[in-house]
Tab-separated table of C-alpha atoms in Angstrom:
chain	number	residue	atom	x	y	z
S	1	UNK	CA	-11.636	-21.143	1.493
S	2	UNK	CA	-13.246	-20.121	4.907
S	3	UNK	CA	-15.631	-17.258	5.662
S	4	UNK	CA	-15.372	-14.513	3.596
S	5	UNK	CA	-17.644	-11.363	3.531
S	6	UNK	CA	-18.577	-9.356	0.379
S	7	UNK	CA	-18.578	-5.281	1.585
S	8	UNK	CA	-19.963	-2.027	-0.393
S	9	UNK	CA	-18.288	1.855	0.527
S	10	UNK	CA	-18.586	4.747	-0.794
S	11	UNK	CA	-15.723	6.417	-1.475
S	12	UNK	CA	-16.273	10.470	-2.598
S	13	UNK	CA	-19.445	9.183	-4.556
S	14	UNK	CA	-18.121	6.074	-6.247
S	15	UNK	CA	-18.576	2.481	-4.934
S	16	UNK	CA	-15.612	0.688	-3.928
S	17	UNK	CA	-15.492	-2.867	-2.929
S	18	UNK	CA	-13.884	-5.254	-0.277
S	19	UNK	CA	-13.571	-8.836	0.913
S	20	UNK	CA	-13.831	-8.804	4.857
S	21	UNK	CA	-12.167	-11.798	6.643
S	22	UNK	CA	-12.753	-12.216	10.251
S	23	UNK	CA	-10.427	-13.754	12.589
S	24	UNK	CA	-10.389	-17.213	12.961
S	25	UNK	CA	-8.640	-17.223	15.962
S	26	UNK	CA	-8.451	-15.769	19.122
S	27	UNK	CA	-4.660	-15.211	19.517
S	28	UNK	CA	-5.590	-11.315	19.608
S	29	UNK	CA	-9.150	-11.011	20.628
S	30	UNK	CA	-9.880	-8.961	23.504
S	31	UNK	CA	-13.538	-7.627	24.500
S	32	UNK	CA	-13.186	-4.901	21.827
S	33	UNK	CA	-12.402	-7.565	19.143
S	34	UNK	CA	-9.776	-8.298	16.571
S	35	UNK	CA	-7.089	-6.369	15.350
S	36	UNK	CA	-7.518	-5.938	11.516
S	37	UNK	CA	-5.246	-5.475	8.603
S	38	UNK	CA	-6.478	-2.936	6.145
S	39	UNK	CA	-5.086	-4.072	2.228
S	40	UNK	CA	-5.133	-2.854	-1.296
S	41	UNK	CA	-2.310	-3.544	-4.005
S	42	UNK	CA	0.403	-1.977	-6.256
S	43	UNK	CA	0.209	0.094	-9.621
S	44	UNK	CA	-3.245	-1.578	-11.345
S	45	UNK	CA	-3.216	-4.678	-9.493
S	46	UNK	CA	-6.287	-6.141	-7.597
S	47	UNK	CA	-7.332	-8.159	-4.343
S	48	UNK	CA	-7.631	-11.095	-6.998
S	49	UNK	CA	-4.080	-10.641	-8.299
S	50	UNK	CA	-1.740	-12.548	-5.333
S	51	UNK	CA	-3.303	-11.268	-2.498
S	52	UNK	CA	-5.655	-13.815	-1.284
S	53	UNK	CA	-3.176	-15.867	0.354
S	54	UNK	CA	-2.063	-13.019	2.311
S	55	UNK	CA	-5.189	-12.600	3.480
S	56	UNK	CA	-5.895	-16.015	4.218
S	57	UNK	CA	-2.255	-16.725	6.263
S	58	UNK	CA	-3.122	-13.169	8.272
S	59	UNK	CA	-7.203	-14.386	9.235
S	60	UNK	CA	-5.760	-17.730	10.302
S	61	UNK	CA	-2.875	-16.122	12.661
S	62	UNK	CA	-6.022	-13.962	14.352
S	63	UNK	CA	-5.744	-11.460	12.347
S	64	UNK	CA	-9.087	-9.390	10.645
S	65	UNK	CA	-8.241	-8.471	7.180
S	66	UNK	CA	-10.623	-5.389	4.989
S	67	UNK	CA	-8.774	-6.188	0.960
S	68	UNK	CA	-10.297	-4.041	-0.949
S	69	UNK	CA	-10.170	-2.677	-4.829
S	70	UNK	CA	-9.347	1.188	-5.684
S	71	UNK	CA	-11.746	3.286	-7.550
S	72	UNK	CA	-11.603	2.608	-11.471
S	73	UNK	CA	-10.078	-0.802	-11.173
S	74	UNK	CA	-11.552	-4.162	-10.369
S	75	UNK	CA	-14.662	-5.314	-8.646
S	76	UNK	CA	-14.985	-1.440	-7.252
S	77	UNK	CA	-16.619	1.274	-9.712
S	78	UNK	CA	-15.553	4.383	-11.444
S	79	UNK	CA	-15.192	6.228	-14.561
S	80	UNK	CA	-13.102	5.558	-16.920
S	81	UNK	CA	-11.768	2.376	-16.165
S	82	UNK	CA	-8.006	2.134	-15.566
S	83	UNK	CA	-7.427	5.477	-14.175
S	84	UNK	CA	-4.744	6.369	-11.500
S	85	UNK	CA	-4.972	9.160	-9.388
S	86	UNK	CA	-2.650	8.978	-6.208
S	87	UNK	CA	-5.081	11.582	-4.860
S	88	UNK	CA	-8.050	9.541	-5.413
S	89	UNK	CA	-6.264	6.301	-4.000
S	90	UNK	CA	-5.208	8.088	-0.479
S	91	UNK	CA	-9.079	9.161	-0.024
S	92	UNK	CA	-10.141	5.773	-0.811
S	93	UNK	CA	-7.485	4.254	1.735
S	94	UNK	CA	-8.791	7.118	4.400
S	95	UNK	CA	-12.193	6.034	3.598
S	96	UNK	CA	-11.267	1.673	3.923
S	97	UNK	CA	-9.523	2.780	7.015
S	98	UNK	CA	-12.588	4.253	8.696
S	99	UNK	CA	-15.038	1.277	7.263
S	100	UNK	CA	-13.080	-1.433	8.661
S	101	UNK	CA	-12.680	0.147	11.964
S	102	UNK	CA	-16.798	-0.503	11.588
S	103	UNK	CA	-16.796	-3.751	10.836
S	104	UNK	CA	-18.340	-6.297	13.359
S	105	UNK	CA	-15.838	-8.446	16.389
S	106	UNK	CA	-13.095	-5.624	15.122
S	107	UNK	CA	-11.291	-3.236	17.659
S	108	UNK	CA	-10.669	0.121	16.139
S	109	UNK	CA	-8.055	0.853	17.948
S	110	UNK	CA	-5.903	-1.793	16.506
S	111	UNK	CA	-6.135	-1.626	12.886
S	112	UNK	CA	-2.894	-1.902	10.713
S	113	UNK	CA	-2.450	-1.316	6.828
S	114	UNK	CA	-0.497	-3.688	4.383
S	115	UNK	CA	1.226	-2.539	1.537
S	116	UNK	CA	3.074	-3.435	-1.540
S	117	UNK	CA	4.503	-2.073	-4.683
S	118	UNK	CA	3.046	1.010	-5.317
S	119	UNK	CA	1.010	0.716	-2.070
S	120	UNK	CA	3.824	0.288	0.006
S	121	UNK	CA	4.141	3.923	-0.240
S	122	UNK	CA	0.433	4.661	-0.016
S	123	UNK	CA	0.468	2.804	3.773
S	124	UNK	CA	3.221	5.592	4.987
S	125	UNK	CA	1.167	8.180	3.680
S	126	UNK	CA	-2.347	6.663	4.959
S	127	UNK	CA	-0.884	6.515	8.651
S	128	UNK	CA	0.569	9.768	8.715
S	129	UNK	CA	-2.196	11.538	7.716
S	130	UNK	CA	-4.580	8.811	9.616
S	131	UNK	CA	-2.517	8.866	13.027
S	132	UNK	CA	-4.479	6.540	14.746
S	133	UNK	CA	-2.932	3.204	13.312
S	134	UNK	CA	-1.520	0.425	15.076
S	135	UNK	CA	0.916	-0.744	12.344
S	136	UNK	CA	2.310	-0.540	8.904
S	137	UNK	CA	3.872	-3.139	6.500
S	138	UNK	CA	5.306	-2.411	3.655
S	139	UNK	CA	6.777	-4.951	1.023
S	140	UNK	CA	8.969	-4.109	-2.167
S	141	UNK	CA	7.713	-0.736	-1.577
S	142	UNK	CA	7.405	2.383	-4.215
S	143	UNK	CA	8.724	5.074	-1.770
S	144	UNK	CA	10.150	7.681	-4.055
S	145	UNK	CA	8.381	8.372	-7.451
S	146	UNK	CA	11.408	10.256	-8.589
S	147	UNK	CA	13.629	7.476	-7.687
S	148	UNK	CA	11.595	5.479	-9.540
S	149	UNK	CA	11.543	7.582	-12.836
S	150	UNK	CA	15.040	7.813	-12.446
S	151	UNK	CA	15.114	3.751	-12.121
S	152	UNK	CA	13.223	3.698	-15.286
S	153	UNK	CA	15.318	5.264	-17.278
S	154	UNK	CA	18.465	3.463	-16.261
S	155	UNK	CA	17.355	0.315	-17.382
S	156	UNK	CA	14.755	0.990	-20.396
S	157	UNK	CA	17.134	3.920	-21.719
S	158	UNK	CA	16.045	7.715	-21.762
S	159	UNK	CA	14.046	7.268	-24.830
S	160	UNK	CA	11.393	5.344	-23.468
S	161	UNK	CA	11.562	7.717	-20.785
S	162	UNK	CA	10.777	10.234	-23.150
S	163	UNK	CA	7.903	7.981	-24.974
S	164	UNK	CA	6.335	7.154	-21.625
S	165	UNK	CA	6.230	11.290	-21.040
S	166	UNK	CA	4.451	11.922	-24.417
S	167	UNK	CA	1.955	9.071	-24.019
S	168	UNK	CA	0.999	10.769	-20.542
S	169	UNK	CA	0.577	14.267	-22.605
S	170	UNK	CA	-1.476	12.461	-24.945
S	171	UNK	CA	-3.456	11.272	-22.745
S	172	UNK	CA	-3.883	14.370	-20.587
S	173	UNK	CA	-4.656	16.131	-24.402
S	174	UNK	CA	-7.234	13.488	-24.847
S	175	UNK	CA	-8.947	14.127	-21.162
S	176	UNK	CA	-9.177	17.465	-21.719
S	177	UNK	CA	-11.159	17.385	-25.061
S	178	UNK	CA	-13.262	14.792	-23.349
S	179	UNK	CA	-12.050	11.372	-25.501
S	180	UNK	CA	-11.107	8.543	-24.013
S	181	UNK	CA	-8.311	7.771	-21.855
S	182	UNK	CA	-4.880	6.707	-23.906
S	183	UNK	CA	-3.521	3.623	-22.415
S	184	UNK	CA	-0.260	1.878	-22.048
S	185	UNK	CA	0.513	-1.374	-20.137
S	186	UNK	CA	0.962	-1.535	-17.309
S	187	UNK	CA	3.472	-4.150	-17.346
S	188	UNK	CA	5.659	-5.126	-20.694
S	189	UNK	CA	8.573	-7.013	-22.075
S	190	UNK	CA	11.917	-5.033	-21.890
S	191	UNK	CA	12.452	-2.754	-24.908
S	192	UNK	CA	8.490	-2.241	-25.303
S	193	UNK	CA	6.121	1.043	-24.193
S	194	UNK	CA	4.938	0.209	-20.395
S	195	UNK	CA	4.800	1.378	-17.126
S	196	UNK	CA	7.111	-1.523	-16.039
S	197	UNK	CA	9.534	-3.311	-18.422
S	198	UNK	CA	12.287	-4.479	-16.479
S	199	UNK	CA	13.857	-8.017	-17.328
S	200	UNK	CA	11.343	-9.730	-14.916
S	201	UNK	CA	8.321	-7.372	-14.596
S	202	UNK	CA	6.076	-9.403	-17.588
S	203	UNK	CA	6.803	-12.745	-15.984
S	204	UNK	CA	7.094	-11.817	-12.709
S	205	UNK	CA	3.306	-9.498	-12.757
S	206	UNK	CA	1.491	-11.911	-15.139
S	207	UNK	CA	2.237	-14.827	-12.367
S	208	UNK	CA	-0.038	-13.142	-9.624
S	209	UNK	CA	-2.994	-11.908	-11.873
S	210	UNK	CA	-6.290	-13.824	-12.603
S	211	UNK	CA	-7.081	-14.533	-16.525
S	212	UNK	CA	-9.641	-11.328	-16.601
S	213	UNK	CA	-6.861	-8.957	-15.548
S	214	UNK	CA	-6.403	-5.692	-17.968
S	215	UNK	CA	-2.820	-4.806	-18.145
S	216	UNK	CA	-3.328	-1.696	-19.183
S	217	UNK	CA	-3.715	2.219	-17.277
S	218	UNK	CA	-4.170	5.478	-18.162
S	219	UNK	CA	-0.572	6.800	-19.475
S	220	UNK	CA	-1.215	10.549	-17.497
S	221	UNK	CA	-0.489	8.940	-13.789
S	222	UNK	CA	3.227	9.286	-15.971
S	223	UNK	CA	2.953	12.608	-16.059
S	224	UNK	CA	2.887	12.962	-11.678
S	225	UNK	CA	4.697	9.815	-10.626
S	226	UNK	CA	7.809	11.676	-10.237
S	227	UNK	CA	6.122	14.064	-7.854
S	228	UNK	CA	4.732	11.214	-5.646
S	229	UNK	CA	7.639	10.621	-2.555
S	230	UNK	CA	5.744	9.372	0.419
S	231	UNK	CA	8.486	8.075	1.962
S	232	UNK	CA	9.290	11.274	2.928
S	233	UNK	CA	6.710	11.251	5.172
S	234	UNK	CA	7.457	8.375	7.053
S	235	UNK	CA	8.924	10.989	10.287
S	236	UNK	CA	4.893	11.643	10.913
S	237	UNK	CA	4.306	7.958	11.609
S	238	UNK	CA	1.914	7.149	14.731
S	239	UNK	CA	3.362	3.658	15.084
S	240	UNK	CA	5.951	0.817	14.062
S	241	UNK	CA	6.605	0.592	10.085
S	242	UNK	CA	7.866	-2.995	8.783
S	243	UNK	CA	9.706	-2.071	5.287
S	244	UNK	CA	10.651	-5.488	3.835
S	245	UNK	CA	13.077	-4.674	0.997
S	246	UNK	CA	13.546	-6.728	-1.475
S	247	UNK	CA	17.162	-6.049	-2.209
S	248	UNK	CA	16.924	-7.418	-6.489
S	249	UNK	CA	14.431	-4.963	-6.899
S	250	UNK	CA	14.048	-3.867	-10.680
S	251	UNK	CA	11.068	-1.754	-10.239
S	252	UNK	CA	11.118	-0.340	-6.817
S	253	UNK	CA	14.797	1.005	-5.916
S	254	UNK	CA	15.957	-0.696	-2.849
S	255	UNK	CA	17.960	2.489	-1.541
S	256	UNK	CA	14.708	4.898	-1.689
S	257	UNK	CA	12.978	1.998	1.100
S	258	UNK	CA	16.264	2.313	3.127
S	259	UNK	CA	15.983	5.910	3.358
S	260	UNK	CA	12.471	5.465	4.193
S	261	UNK	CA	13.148	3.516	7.521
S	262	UNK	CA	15.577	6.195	8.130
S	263	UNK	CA	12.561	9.079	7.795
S	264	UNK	CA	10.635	6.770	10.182
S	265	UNK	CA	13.121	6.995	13.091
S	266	UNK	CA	12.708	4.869	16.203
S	267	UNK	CA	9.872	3.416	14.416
S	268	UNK	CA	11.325	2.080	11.275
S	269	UNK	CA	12.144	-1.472	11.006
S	270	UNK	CA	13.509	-3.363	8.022
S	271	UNK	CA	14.041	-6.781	6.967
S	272	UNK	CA	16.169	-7.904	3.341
S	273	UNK	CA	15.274	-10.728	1.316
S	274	UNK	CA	17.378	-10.965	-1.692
S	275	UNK	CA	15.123	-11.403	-4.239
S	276	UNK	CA	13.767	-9.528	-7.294
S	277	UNK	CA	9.972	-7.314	-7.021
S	278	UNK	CA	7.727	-9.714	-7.785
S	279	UNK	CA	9.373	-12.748	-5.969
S	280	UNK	CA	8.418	-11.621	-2.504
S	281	UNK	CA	4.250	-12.879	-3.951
S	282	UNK	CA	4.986	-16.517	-4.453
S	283	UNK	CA	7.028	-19.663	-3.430
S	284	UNK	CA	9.830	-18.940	-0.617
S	285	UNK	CA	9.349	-15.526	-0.900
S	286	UNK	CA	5.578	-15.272	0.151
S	287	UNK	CA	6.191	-17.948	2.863
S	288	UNK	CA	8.840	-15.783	4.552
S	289	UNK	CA	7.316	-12.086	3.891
S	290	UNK	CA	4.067	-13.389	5.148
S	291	UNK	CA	5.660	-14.584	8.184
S	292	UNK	CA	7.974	-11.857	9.246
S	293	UNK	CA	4.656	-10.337	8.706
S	294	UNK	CA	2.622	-11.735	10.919
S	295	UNK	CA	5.435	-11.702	13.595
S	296	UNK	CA	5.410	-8.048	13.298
S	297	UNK	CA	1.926	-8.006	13.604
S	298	UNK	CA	1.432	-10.178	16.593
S	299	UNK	CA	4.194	-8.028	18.430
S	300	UNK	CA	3.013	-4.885	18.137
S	301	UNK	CA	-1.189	-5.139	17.838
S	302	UNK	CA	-1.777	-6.653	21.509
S	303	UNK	CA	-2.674	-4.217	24.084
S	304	UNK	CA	0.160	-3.849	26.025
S	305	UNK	CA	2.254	-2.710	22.704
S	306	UNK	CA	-0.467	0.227	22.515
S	307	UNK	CA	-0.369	1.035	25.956
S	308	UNK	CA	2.914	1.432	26.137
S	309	UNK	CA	3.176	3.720	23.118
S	310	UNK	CA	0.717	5.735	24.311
S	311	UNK	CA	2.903	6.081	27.468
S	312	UNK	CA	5.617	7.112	25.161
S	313	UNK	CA	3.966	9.842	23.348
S	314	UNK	CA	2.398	11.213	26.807
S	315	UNK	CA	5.780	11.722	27.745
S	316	UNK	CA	6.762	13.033	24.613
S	317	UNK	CA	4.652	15.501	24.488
S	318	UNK	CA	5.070	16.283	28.731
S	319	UNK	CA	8.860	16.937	27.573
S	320	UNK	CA	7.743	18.939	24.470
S	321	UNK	CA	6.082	21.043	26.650
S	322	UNK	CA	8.858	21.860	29.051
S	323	UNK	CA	11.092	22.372	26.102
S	324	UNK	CA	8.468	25.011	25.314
S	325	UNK	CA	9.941	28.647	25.742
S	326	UNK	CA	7.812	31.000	28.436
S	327	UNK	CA	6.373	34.294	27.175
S	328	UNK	CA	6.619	36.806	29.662
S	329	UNK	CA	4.277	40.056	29.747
């Protein structure tokens, strides 16, 4: 394990917490410093849960990397413990963003955000409404919430469906009369009450997560998934997306990550591995998703790759304004 930096933020009143690795090499300084990758994981996982080595591969290539925990799960604070709220998670992502672009020997004009899972969809969001970041990845990415529900149902059968919506009722009953939150797991065996039970979800989750890991979430995020689709927004990116789709995806449906690069235009870019969700964290799978990675990374956080889209938009935006109609008085 090399250097590795304990950091504090406040995010909207609550502590939140990060691990800060600097560069250890200078294949990207400049005089400004590093460029850095901003990280945080899927739905109630946490920088201890198959992340590290990310991290680690990315600080070694010359890469900064800011991997923190949301609100209300892991090493970061907030009450009640377990709770999702995609709202919540976006500010605390706005608030990382503008924390690492602090942090010492970084340059805050090159600062990219990794995603995966359910925060492969929070990255397209982040930069769109950020639109000052460098570069996106996004692995095995949630990019349609209604896609998602719909995925759900196909393989766990529209009963569970229907068991997972009364559970996030309950729950919502139970925060409004002030009790404690109702919980499901967050990942279980097929045929059992979870968030994920596809045929390789248990295995496949429980592989990544340390021995202190609570598989279990407030069952009202249920109630809203369905309404989260931030793929759609990947037409207001500021910069080159990497969607990595992994194309034996039980959880995250391949097809809604496709239309995604779509949405993204000249700045989607996508890459197939055929493997299931949770392969793309260990073994083969991690080697090669890291490295495409990296590639990505290396190609479009230097300089000249900023300059020159900054040239782009200028002109963009010169052309915009000729297309501009004249008002005469």
């Amino acid at each position: 394990m090399h250097e590795r930096l304990d950091i504090d933020f406040i995010s909207r009143s609550t502590t939140c917490r990060a691990w800060f690795y600097p560069a250890r090499t200078d294949a990207l300084r400049t005089a400004e410093g590093a460029p850095c990758v901003v990280m945080a994981h899927g739905l109630g996982g946490t920088r201890d849960a198959g992340l590290e080595p990310y991290a680690e591969r990315f600080a070694s290539a010359g890469l900064a990397v800011f991997l923190f925990d949301y609100r209300h799960f892991g090493a970061s604070d907030g009450e009640p413990r377990q709770l999702l709220s995609v709202r919540s998670q976006l500010y605390d992502w706005k608030i990382a963003i503008a924390v690492a672009r602090r942090q010492e020997d970084v340059d805050p004009e090159r600062i990219a955000l990794w995603g995966s899972s359910f925060s492969g969809g929070h990255v397209i969001a982040a930069a769109a409404r950020d639109g000052q970041v460098a570069a996106v990845t996004a692995q095995g990415p949630m990019m349609d919430g209604l896609a998602a529900v719909t995925n759900l149902a196909s393989y766990a059968g529209i009963v569970q469906l229907l068991k997972l919506t009364w559970a996030g009722i309950r729950d919502a009953i139970n925060n409004l009369a002030g009790a404690d939150p109702y919980m499901i797991p967050i990942v279980g065996r097929p045929g059992t009450l979870a968030a994920m039970s596809s045929a390789d979800a248990y295995d496949g989750y429980m592989a990544i997560t340390p021995d202190d890991w609570r598989n279990e979430i407030a069952a009202r995020f249920a109630l809203t998934l369905a309404f989260y689709r931030p793929g759609k927004r990947a037409n207001r990116l500021p910069c080159p997306a990497l969607i990595q789709i992994c194309d034996e995806d039980s959880v995250a449906p391949p097809w809604a990550a496709e239309a995604t690069v779509q949405h993204a235009g000249d700045y989607g870019r996508e890459r197939h591995y055929k493997i299931g969700h949770f392969d793309i964290y260990r073994g083969a799978g991690f080697r090669q998703s890291s490295a495409d990675q990296i590639a990505f990374f290396h190609e479009h956080l230097t300089p000249g790759a900023l300059d020159q889209r900054r040239r782009e938009r200028g002109r963009a935006k010169r052309e915009e304004r000729g297309r501009s109609p004249i008002s005469l008085r």
